[in-house]
Coordinates of C-alpha atoms in Angstrom, one line a residue:
Chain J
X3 CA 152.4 124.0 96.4
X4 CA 152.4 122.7 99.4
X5 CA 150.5 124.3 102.5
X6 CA 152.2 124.6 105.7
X7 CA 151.7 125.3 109.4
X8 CA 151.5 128.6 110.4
X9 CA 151.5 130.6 113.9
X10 CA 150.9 134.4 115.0
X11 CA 153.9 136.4 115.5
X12 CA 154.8 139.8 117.5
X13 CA 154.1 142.3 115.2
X14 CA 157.2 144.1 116.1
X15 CA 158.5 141.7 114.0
X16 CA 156.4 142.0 111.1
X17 CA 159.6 143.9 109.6
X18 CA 161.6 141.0 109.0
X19 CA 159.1 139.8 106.0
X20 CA 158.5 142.9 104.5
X21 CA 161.7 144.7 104.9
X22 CA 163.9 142.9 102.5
X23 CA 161.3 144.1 99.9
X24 CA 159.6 140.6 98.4
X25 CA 156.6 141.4 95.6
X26 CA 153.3 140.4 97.6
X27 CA 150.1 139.2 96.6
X28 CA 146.8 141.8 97.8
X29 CA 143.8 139.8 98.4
X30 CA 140.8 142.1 99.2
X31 CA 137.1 141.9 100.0
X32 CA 134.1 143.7 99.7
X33 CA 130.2 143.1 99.7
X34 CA 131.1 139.7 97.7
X35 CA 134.0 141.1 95.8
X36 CA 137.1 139.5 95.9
X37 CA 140.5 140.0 94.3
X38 CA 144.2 139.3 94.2
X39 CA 146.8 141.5 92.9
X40 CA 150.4 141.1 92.5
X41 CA 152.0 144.4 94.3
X42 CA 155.9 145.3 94.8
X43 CA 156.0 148.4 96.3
X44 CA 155.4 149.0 100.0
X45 CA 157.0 149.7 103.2
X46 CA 157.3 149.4 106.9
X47 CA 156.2 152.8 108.7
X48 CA 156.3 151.5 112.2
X49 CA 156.8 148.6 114.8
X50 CA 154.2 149.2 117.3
X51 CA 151.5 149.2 116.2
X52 CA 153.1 147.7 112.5
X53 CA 152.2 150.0 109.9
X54 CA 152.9 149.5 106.1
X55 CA 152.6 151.8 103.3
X56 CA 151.5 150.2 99.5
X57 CA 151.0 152.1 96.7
X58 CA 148.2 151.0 94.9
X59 CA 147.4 152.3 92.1
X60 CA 143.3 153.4 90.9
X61 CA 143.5 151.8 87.5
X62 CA 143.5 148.1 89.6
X63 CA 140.6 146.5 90.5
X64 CA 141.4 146.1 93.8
X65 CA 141.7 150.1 94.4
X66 CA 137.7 150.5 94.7
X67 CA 137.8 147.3 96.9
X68 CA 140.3 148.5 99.2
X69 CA 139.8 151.8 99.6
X70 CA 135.5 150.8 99.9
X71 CA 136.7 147.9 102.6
X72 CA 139.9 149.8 104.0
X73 CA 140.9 146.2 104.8
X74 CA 143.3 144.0 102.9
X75 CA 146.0 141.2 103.5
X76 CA 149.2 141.1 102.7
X77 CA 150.5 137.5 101.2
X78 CA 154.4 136.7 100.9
X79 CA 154.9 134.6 98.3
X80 CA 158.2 132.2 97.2
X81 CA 159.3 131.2 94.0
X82 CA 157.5 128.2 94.0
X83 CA 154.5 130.7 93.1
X84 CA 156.2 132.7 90.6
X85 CA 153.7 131.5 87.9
X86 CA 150.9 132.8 89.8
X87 CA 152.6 136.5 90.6
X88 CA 153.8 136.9 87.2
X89 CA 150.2 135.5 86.1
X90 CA 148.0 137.5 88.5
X91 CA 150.2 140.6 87.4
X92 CA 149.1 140.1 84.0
X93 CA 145.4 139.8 84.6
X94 CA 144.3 143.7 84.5
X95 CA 140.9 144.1 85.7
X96 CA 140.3 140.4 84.7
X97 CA 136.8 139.4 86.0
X98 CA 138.0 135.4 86.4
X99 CA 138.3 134.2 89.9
X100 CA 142.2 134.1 90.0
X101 CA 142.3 132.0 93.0
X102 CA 140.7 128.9 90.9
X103 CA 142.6 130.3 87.8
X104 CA 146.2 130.1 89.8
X105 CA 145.6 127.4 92.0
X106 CA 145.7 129.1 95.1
X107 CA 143.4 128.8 98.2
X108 CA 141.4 131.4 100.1
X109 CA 141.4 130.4 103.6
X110 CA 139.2 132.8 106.4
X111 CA 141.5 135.4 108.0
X112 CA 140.9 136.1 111.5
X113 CA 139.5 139.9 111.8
X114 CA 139.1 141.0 108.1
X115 CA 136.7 140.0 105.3
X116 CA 139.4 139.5 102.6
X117 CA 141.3 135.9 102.7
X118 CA 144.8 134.4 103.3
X119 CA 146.4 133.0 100.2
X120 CA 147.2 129.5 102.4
X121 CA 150.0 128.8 99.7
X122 CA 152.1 132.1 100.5
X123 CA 154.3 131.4 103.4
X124 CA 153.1 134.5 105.8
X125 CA 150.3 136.5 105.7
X126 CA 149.1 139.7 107.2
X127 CA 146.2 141.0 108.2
X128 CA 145.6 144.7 107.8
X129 CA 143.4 147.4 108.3
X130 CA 143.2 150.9 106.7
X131 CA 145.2 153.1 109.3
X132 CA 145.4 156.0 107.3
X133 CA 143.9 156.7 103.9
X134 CA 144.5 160.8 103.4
X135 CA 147.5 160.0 101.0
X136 CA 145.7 157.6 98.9
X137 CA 144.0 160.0 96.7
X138 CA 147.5 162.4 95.8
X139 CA 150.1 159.4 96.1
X140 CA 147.8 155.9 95.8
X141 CA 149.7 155.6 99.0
X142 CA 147.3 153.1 101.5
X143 CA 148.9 153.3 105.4
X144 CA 147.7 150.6 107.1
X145 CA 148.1 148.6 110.5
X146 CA 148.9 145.0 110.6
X147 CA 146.1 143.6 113.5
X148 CA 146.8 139.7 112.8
X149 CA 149.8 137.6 111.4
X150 CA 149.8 134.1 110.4
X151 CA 153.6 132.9 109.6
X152 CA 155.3 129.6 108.3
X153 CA 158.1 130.5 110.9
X154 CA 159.5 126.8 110.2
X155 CA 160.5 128.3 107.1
X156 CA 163.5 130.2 107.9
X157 CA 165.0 131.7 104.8
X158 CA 162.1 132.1 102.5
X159 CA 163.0 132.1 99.0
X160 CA 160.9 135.4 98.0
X161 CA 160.6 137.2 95.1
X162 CA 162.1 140.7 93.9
X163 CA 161.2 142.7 91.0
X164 CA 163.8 144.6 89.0
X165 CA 161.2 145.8 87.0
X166 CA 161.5 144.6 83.0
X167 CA 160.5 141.0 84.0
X168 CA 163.4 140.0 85.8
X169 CA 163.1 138.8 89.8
X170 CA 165.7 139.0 92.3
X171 CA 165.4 135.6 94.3
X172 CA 166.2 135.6 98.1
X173 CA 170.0 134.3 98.3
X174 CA 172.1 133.2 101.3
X175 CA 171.4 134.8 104.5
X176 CA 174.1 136.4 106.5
X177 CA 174.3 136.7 110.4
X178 CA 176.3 139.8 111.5
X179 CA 173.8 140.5 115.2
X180 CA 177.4 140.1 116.8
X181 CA 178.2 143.5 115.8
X182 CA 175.1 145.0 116.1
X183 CA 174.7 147.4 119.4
X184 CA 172.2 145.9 121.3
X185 CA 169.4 148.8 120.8
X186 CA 169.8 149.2 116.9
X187 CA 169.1 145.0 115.9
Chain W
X232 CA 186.4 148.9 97.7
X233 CA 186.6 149.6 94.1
X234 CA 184.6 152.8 92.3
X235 CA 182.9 152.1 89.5
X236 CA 182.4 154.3 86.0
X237 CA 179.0 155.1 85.9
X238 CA 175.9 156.9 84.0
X239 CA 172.9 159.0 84.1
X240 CA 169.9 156.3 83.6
X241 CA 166.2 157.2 82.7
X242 CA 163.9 158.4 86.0
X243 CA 161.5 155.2 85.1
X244 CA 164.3 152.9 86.0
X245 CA 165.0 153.8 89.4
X246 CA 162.6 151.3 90.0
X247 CA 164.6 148.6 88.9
X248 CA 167.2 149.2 92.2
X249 CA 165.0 150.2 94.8
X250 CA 162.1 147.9 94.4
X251 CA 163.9 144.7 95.6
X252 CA 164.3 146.8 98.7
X253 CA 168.0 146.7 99.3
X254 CA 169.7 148.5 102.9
X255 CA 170.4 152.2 101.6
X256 CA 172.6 154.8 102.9
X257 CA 171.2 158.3 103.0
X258 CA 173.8 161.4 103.0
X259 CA 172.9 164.6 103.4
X260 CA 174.3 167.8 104.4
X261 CA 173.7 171.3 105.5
X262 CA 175.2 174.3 106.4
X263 CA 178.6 172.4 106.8
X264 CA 176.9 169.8 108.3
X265 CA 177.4 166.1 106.4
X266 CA 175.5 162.7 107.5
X267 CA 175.0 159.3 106.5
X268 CA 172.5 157.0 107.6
X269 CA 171.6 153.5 107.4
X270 CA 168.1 153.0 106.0
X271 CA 165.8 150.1 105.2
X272 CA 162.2 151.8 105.1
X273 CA 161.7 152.8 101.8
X274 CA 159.4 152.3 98.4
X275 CA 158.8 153.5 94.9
X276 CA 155.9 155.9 94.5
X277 CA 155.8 157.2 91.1
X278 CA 157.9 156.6 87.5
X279 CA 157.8 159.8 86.0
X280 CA 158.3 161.9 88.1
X281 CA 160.4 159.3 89.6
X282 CA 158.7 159.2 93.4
X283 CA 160.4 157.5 96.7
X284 CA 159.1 157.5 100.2
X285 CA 161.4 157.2 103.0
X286 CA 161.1 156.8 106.7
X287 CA 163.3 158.8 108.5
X288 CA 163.1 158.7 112.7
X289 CA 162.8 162.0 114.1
X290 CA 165.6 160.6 116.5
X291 CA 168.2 160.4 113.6
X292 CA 170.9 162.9 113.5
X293 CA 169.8 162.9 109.6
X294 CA 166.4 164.0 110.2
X295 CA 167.4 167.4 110.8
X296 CA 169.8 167.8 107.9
X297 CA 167.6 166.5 105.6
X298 CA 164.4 168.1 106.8
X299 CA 166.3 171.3 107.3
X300 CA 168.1 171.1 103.6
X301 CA 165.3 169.5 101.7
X302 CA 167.8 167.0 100.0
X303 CA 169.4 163.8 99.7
X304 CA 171.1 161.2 97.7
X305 CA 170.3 157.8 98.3
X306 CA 173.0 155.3 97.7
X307 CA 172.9 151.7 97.1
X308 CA 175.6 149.6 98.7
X309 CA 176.6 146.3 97.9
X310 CA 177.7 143.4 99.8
X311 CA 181.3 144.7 100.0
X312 CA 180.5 147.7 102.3
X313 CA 178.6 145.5 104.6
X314 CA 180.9 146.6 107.1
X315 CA 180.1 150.2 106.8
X316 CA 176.2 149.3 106.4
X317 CA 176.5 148.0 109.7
X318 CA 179.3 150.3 111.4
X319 CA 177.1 153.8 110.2
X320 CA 174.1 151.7 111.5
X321 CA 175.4 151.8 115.1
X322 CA 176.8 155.3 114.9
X323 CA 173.4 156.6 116.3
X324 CA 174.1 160.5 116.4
X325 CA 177.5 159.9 116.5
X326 CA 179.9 163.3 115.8
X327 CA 182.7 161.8 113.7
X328 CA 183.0 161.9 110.3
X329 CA 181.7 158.8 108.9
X330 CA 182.9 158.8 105.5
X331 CA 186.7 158.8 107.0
X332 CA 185.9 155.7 109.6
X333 CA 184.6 153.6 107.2
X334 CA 186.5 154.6 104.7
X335 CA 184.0 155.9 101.8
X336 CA 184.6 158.4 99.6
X337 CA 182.4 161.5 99.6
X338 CA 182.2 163.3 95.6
X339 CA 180.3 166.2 94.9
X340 CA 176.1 165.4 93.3
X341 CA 174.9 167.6 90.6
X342 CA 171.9 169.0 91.8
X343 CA 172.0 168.8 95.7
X344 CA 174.6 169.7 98.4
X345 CA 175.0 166.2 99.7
X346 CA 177.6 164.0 98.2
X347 CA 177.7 161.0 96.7
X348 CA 178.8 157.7 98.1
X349 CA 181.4 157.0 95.4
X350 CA 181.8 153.1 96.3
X351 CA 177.9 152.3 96.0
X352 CA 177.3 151.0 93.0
X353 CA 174.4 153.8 92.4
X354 CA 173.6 157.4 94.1
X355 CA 169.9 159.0 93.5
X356 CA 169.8 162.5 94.1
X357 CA 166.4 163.5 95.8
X358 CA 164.8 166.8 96.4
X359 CA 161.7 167.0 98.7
X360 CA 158.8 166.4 96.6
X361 CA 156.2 166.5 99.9
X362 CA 156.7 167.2 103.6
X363 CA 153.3 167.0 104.7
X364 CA 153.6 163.0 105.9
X365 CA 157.2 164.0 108.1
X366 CA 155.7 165.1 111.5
X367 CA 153.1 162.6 112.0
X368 CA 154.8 159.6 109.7
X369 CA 158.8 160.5 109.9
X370 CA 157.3 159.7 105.5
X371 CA 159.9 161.9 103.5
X372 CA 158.6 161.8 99.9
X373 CA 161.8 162.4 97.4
X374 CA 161.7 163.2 93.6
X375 CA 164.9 161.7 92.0
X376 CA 166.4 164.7 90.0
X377 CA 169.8 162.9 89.6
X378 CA 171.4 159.4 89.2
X379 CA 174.4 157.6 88.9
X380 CA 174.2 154.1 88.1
X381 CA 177.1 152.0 87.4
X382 CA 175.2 150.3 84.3
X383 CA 177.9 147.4 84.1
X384 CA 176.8 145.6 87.5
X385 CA 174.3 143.5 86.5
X386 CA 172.7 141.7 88.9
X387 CA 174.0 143.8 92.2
X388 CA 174.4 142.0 95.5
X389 CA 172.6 144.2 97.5
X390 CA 171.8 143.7 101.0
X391 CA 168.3 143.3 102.5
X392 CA 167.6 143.7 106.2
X393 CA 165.6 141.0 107.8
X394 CA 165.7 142.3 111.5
X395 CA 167.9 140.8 114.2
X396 CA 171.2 141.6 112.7
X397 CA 170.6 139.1 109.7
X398 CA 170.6 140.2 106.5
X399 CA 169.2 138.6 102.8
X400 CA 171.9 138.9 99.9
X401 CA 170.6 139.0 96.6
X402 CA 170.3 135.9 94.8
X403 CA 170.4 134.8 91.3
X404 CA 168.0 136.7 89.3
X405 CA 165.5 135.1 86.9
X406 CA 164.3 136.6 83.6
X407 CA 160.3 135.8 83.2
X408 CA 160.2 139.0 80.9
X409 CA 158.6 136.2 78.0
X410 CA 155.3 135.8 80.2
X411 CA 154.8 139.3 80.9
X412 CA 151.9 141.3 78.8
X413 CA 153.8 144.4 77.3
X414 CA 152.4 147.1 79.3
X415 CA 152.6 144.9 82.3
X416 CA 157.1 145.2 82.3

């Protein structure tokens, strides 16, 4: 899968990657601990400063990393790396290194410990805004404090789970900002 | 827009429609009062109970409704009410009645006051599982006690926001279900 050129972006407009609900990939990071998981539920909770909600759940390995950390990033991947989402979502609690065992490459983020998966064409760095849900609903809030997006790639073909193995791929954008009032785009 | 004949499906499949993270429209209603809103901040948080967080600005007309009433329906639209998606979108505490301008039919929910879009292709009715997350996150957290699913649409061409007045259709959908572990579905 090829690499590709990436640049910071307002975080106002963090929205427009995570809104239309893609599966991401988790990496996280802690005192030499590091793991991916394949995650599909999250959501945008603000603009400025960006704040997303994920549920992650305590049985994944990545819960005690997280939460010990309270960093993570959040990957965007595109069909061209479904074998390593569905593959990454099967590994419970697997010990391998799943970035040699997917092909994928960890590349240094810019102000958290965990890395950017270079294949995934946006990736955002996050830290643990606020963590008094996490324990009732698994529910992480965090605050997006560095972006790194292919924005060459205008239409990215994500992923969508409809839950009993079947994906949702990204079809044909549609513009309609014409009849959008200004304030509500 | 047609209506469709639809069923009751099980709570651990609401999943399936709101993870891909399709453009809702909330309705609600109180003391006489009926609104809909346009929504795209939302995500699963539980199976069984069936869990759903949803960001709701204080600034909405629905905010009160729905904070004051403790209910909702959520409804899924397709690609053929994109107009109404977008018209409700702009009606930002607008008076008139919505379901007359854009033409949507209201019809009564079993379990909460507010009604049912008839022409979305399914309606989840929510009763306020936990407040505590409104004031300081506009975070509404809904148990599904109802739904409506027209089980015949199989692949539904839902709409998914990505800022700017563009939105992602759904694509074609890919079945991977022979890779997944069991418990993994």
């Amino acid at each position: 899968v090829a690499r590709r050129r990436k640049q910071a972006i307002p975080f106002a407009d963090v929205r427009g990657h995570l809104e239309p609900g893609p599966i991401v990939l988790i990496t996280s990071a802690h005192n030499g601990r590091t793991n991916i998981m394949t995650l599909g539920w999250h959501m945008m909770l603000g603009f400025e400063p960006s704040l997303v909600g994920t549920y992650i759940w305590e049985e994944n390995r990545s819960f005690d990393i997280v939460k010990a950390s309270g960093e993570c990033v959040i990957n965007v991947p595109t069909l061209d790396l479904a074998d390593a989402v569905i593959g990454i979502g099967n590994t419970h609690r697997g010990r391998a290194d799943k970035f040699k065992a997917f092909d994928l490459t960890p590349s240094p983020a810019r102000k958290v410990a965990a890395p950017l998966v270079e294949e995934c064409y946006a990736n955002f760095e996050c830290k643990l805004a606020d963590g008094k849900q996490i324990n009732r609903y698994s529910l992480f809030i965090w605050e997006v404090v560095a972006t790194h997006v292919a924005t060459a790639v205008k239409n990215p073909k994500t992923m969508h789970y409809r839950g009993r193995g079947q994906f949702m791929t990204a079809g044909a954008t549609i513009d309609r900002s014409s009849e959008f009032k200004r304030d509500n785009l």
